PDB file of C-alpha atoms in Angstrom:
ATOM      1  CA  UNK A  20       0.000   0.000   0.000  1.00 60.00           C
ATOM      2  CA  UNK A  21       2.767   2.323  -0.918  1.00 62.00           C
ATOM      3  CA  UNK A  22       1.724   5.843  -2.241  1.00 76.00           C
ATOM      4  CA  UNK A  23      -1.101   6.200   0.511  1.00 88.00           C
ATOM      5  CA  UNK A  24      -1.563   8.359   3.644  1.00 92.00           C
ATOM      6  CA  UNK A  25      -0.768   6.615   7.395  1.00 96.00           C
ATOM      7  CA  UNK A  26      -3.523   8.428   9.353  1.00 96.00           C
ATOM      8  CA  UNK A  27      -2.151   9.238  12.718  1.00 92.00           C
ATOM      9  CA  UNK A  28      -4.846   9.548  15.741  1.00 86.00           C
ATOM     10  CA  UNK A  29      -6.671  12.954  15.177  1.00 89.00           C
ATOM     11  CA  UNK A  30      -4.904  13.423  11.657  1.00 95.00           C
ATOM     12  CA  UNK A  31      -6.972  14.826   9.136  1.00 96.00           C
ATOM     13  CA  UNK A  32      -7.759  12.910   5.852  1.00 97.00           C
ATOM     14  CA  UNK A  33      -5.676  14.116   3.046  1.00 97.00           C
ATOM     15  CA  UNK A  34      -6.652  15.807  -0.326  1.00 97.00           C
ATOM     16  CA  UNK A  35      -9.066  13.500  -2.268  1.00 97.00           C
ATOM     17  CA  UNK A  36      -7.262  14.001  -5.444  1.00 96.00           C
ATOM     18  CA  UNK A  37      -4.081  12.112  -4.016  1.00 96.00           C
ATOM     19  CA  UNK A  38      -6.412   9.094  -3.837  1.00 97.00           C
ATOM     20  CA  UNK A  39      -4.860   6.496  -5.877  1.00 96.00           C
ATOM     21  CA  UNK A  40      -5.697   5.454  -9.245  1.00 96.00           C
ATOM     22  CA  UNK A  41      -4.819   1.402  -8.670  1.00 95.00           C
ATOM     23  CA  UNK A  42      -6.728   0.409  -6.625  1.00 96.00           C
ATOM     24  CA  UNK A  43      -9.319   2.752  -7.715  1.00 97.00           C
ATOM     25  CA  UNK A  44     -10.131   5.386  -4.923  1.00 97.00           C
ATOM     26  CA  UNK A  45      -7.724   3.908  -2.003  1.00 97.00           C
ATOM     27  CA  UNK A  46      -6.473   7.184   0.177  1.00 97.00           C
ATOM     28  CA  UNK A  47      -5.240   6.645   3.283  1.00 98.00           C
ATOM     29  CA  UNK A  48      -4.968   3.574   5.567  1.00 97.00           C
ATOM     30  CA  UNK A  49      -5.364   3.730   9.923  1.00 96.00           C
ATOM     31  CA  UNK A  50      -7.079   5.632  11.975  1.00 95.00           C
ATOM     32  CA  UNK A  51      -9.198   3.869  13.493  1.00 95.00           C
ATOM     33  CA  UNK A  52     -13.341   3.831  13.031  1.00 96.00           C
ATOM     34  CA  UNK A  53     -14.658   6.003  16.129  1.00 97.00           C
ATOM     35  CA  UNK A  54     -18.080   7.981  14.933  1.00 97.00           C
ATOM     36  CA  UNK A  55     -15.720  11.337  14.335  1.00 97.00           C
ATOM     37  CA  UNK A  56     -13.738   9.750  12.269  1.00 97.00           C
ATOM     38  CA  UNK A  57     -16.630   8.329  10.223  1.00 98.00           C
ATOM     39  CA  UNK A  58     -18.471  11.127  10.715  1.00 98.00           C
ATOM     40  CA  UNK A  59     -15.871  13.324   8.901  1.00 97.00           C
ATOM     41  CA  UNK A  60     -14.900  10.997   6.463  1.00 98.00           C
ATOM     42  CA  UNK A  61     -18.535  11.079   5.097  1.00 98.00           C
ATOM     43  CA  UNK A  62     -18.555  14.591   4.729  1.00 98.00           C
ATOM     44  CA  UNK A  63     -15.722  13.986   1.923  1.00 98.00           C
ATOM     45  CA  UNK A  64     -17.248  11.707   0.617  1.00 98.00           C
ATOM     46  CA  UNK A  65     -15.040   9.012   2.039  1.00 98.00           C
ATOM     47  CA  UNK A  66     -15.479   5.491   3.448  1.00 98.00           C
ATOM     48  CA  UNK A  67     -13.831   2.490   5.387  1.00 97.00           C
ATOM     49  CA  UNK A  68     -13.549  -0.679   3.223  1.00 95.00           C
ATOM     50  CA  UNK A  69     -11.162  -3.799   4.351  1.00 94.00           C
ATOM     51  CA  UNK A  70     -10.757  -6.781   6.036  1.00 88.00           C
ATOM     52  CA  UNK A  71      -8.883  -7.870   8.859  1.00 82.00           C
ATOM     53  CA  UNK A  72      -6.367  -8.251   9.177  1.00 84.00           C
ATOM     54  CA  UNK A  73      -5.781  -5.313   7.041  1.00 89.00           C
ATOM     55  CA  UNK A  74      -5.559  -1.538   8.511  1.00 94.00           C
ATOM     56  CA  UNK A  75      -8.961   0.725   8.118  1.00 95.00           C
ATOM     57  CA  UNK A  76      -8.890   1.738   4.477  1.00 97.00           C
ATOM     58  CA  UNK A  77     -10.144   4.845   3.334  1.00 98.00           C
ATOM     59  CA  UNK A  78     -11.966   4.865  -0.216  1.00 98.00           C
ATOM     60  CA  UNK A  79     -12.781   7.371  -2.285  1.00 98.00           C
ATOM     61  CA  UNK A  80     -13.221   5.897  -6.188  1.00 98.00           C
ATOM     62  CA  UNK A  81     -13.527   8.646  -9.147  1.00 98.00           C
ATOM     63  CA  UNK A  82     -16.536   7.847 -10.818  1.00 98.00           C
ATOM     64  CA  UNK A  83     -18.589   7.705  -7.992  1.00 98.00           C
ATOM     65  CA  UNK A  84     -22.214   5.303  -8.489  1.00 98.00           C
ATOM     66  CA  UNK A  85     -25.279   7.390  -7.189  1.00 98.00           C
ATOM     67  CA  UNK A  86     -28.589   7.007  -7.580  1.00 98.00           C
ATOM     68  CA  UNK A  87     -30.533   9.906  -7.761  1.00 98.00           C
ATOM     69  CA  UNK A  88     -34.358   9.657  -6.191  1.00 97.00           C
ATOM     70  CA  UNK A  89     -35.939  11.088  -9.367  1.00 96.00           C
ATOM     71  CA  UNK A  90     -33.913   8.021 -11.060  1.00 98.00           C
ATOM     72  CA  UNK A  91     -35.534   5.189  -9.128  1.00 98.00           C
ATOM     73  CA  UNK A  92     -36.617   2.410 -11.692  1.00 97.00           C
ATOM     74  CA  UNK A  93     -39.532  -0.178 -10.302  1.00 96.00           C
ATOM     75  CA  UNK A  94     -39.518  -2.744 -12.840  1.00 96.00           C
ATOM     76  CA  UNK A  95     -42.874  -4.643 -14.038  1.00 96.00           C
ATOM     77  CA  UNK A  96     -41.759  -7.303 -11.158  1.00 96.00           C
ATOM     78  CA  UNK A  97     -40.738  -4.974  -8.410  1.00 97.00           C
ATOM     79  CA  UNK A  98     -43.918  -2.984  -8.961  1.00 96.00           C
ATOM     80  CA  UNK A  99     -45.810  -6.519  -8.891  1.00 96.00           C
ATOM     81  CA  UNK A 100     -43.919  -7.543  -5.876  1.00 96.00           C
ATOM     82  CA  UNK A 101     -45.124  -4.766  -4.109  1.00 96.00           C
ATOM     83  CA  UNK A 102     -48.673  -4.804  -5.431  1.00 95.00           C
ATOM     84  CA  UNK A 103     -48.681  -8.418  -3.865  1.00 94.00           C
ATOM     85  CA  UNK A 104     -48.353  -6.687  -0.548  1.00 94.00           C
ATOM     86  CA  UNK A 105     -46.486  -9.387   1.224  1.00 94.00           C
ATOM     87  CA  UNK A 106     -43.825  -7.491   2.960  1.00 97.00           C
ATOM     88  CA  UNK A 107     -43.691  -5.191   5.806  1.00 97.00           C
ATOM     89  CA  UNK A 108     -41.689  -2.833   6.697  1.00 98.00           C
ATOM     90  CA  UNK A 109     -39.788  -1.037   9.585  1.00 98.00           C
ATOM     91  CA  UNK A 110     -37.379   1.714  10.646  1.00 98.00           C
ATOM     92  CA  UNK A 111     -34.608   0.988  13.161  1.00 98.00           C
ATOM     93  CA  UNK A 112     -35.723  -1.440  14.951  1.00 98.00           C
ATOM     94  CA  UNK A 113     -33.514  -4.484  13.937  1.00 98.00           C
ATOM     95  CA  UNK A 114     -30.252  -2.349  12.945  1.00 98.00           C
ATOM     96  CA  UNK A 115     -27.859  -4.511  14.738  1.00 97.00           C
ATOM     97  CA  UNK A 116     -28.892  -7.577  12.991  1.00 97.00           C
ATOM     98  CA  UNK A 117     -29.035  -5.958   9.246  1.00 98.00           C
ATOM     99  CA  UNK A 118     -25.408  -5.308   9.673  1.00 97.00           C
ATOM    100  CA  UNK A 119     -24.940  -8.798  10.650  1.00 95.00           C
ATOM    101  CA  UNK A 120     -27.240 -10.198   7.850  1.00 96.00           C
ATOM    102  CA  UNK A 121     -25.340  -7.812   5.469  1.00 95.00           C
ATOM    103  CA  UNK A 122     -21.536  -9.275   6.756  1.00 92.00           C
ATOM    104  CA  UNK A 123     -23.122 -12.998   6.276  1.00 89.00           C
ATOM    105  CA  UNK A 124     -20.848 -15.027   3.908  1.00 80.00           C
ATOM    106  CA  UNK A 125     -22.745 -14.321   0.309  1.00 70.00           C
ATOM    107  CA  UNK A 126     -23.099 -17.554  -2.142  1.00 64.00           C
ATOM    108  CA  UNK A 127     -19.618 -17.795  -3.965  1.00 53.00           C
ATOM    109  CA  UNK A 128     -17.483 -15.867  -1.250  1.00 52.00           C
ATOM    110  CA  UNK A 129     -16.311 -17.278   2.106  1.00 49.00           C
ATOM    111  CA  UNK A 130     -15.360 -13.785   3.540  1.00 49.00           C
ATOM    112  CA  UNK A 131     -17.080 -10.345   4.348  1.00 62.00           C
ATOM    113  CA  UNK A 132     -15.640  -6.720   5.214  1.00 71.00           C
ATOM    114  CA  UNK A 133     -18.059  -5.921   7.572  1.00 86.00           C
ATOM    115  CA  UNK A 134     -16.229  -7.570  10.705  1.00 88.00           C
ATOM    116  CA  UNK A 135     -17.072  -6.931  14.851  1.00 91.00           C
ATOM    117  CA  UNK A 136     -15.172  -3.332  14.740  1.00 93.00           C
ATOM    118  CA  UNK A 137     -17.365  -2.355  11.679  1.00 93.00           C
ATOM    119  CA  UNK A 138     -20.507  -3.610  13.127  1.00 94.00           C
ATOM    120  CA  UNK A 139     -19.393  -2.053  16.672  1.00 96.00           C
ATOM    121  CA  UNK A 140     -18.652   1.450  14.735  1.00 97.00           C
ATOM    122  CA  UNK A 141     -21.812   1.736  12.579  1.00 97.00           C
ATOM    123  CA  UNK A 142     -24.035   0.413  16.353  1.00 97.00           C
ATOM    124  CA  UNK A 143     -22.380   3.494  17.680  1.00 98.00           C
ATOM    125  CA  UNK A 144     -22.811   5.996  14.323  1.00 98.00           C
ATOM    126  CA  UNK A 145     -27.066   4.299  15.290  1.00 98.00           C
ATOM    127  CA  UNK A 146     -27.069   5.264  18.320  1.00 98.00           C
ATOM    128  CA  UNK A 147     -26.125   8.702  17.526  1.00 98.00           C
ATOM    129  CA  UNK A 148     -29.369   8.749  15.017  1.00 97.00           C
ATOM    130  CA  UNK A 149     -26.912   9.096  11.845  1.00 98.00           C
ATOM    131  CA  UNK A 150     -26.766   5.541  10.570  1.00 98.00           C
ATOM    132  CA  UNK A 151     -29.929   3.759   9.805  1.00 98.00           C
ATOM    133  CA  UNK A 152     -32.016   0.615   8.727  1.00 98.00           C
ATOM    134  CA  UNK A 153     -34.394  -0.222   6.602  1.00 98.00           C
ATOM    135  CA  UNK A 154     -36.058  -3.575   7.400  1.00 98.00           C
ATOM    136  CA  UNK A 155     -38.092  -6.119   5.197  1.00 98.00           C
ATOM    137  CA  UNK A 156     -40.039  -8.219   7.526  1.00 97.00           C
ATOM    138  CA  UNK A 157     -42.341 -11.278   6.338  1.00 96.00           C
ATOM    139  CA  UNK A 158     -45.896 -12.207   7.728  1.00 94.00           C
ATOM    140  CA  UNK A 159     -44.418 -14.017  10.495  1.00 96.00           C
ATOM    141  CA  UNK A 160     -42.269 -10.550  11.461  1.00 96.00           C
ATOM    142  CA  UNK A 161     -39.184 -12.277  10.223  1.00 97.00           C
ATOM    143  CA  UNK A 162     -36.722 -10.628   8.870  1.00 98.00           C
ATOM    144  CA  UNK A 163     -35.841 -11.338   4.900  1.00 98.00           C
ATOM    145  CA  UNK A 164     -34.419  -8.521   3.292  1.00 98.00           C
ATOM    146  CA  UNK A 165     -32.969  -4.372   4.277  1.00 98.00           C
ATOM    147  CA  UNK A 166     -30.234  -2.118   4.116  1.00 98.00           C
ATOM    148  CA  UNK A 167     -28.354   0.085   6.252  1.00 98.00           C
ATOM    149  CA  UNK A 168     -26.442   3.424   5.511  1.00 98.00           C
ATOM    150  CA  UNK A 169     -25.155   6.425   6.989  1.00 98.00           C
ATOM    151  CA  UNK A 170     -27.448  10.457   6.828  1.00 98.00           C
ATOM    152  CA  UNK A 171     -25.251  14.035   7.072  1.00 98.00           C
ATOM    153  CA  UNK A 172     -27.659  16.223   6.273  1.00 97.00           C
ATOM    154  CA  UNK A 173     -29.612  15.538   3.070  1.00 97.00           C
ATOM    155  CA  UNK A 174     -27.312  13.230   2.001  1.00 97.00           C
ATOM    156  CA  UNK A 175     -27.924   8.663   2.371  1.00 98.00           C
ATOM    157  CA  UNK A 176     -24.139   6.803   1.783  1.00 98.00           C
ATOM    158  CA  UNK A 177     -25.624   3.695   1.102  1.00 98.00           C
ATOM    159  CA  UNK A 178     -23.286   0.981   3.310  1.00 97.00           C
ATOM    160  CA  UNK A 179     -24.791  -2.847   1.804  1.00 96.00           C
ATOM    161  CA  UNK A 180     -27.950  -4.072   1.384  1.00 97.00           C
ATOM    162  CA  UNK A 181     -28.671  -8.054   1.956  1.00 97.00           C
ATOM    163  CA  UNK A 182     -31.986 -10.689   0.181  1.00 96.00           C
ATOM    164  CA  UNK A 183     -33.192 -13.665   2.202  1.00 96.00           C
ATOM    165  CA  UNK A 184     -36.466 -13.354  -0.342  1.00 96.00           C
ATOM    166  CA  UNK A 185     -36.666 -12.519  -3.437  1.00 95.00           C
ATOM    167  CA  UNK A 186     -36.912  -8.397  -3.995  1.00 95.00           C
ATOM    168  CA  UNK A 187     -36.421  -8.096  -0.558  1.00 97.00           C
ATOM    169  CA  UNK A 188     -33.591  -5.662  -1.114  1.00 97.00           C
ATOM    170  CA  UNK A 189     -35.247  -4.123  -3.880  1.00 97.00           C
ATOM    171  CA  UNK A 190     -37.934  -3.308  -1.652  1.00 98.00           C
ATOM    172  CA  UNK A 191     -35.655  -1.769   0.911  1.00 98.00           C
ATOM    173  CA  UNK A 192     -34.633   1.074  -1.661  1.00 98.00           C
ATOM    174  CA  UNK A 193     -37.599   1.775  -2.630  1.00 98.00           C
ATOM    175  CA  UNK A 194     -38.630   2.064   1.112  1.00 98.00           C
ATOM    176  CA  UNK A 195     -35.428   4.242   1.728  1.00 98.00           C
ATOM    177  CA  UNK A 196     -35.826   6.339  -1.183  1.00 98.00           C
ATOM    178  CA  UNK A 197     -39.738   6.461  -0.120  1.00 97.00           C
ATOM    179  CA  UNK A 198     -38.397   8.406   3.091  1.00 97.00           C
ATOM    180  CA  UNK A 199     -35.838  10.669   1.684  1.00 98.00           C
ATOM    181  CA  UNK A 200     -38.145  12.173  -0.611  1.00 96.00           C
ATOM    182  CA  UNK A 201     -40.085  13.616   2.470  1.00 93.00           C
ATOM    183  CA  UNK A 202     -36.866  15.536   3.419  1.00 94.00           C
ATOM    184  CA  UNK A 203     -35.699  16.579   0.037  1.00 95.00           C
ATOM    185  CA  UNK A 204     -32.629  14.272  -0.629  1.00 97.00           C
ATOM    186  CA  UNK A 205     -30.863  14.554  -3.639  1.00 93.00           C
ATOM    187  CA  UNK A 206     -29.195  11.604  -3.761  1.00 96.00           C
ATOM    188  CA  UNK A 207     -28.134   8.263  -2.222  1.00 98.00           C
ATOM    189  CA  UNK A 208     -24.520   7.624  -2.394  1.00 98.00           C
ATOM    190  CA  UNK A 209     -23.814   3.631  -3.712  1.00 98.00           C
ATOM    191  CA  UNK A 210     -20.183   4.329  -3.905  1.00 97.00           C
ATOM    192  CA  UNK A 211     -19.014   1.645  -6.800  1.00 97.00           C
ATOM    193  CA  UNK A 212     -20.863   0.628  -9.540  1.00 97.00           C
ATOM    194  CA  UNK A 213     -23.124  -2.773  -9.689  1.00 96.00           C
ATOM    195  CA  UNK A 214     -25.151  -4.492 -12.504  1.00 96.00           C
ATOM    196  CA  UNK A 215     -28.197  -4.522  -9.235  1.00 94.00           C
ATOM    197  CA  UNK A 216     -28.003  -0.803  -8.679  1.00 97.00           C
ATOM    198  CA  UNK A 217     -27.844   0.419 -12.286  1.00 97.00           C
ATOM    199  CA  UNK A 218     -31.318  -1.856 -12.713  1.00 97.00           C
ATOM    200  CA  UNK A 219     -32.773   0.334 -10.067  1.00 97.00           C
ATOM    201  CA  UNK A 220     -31.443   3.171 -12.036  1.00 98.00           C
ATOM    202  CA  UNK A 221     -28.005   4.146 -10.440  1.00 98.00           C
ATOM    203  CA  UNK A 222     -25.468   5.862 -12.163  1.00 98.00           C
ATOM    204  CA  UNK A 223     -21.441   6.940 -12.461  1.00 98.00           C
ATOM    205  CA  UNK A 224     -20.926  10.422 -11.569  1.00 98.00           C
ATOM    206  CA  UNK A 225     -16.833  11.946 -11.358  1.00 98.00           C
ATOM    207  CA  UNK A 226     -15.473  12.403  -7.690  1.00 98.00           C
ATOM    208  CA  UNK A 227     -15.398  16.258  -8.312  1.00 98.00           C
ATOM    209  CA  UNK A 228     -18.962  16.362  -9.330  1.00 98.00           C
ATOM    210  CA  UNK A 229     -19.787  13.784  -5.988  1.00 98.00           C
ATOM    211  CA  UNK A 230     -18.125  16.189  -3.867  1.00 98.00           C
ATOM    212  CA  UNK A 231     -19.867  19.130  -5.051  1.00 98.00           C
ATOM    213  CA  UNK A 232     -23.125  17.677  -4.296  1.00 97.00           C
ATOM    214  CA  UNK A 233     -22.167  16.702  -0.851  1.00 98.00           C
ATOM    215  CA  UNK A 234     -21.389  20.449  -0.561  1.00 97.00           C
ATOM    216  CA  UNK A 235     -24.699  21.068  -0.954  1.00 94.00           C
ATOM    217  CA  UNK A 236     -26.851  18.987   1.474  1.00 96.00           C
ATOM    218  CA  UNK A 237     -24.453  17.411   4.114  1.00 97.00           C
ATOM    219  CA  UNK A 238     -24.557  21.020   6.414  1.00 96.00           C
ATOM    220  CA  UNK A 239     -29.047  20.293   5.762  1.00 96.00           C
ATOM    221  CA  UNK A 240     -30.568  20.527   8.767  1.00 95.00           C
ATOM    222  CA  UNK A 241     -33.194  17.530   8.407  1.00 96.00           C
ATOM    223  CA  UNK A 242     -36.195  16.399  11.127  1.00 95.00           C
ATOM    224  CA  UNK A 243     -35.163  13.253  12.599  1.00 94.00           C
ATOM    225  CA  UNK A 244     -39.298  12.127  12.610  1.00 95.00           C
ATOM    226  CA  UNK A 245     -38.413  11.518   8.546  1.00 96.00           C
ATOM    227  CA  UNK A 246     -37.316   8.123   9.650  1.00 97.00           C
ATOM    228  CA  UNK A 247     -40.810   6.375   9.533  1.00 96.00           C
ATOM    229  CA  UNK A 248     -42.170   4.004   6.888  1.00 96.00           C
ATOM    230  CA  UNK A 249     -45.932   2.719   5.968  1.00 94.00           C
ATOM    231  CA  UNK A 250     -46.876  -0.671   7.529  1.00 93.00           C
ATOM    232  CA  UNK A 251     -47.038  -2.672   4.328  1.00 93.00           C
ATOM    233  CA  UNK A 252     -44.299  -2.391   0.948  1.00 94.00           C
ATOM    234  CA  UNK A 253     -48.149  -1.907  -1.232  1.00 93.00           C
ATOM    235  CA  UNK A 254     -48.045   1.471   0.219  1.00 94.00           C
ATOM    236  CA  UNK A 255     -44.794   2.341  -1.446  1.00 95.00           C
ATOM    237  CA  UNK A 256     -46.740   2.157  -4.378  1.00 90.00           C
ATOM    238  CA  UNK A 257     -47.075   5.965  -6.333  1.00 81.00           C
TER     239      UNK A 257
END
């Protein structure tokens, strides 16, 4: 990891533009994840991505993937997923155990990045009321399907989203993106590009262009009561 930043405790991040080009966005390494740290890192536009035994490593990729809420695509089988009316939702109530569902082993990969300090960081970021889940619960109140991320302002970083259903994820951004509309988000923040994001109508942006949105909407003052969702995904429905 030559070329990159050491952070020292209470050092500031450096420049974005020294981030590296290979690997794509890497910018400093250390540092440790308290909720100032993360906190600040957000408001660049930066975020934590390793696994142990690595150091904390700081990301910030040029293009950057957003999806903006005018963008949202419901496809004929989302929109009849949600017409079926199956799936309930919630707010913060099972945050702990999205994270954990998210750092589950997916099909084809034995590891995860989201280890006991990550899980321990975003809890405390939670408790703060800046990070936040969506939940995707099944007649029997189980849970099947959400996402978590992190708010500054009128700003969502999307962190990972997990599917014990089919949709269920699906579902989860359109919940999420159901609430930031209330407040007047811009955008949600997926950070690198995926074939499942650019079906629900996500797109590359360049790092400059990322960072002057942020500039925009991270300083928003926003009412915390935004964080409320129907009972049932139907109601999601336009």
């Amino acid at each position: 990891m030559a070329g990159i930043v050491r952070l020292a405790p209470g050092q500031d991040f450096p420049p974005t533009a020294l981030a590296l080009d290979y690997p794509n966005g890497l910018l400093a390494a250390g540092g440790g994840l308290s909720p100032e740290r993360l906190t600040a890192a957000y408001r660049r536009g930066i975020f934590p991505w390793y696994e142990a035994p690595q150091p904390v490593l700081w990301w910030t990729p040029d293009p950057r993937s957003v999806l903006y809420l005018d963008d949202l695509h419901l496809s004929r089988s989302l929109r009849k997923t949600l017409r079926r009316n199956r799936l309930r939702l919630a707010v913060d109530r099972r945050f702990a155990a999205v994270v954990a569902a998210c750092a589950a082993p997916r099909r084809g990969s034995d590891g995860t990045w989201i280890g006991e300090d990550m899980l321990q960081a975003y809890q405390s970021l939670h408790r703060r009321g800046i990070a936040h889940s969506v939940e995707i619960l099944d007649e029997d109140d189980r849970l099947v399907g959400g996402l978590y991320g992190v708010a500054l302002g009128r700003a969502f970083f999307g962190e990972s989203m997990f599917s014990r259903v089919p949709s269920a994820s699906r579902v989860a951004l359109v919940a999420l993106v159901h609430i930031l509309r209330r407040a007047e988000f811009r955008l949600i923040d997926c950070q690198v590009e995926s074939a499942h994001m650019n079906t629900m109508g996500a797109r590359n942006i360049s790092r400059l262009d990322f960072e002057a949105e942020l500039a925009h909407t991270v300083d928003a003052s926003v009412d915390p009561a935004i964080w409320e969702l129907p009972a049932n995904c139907g109601d999601l429905l336009p």
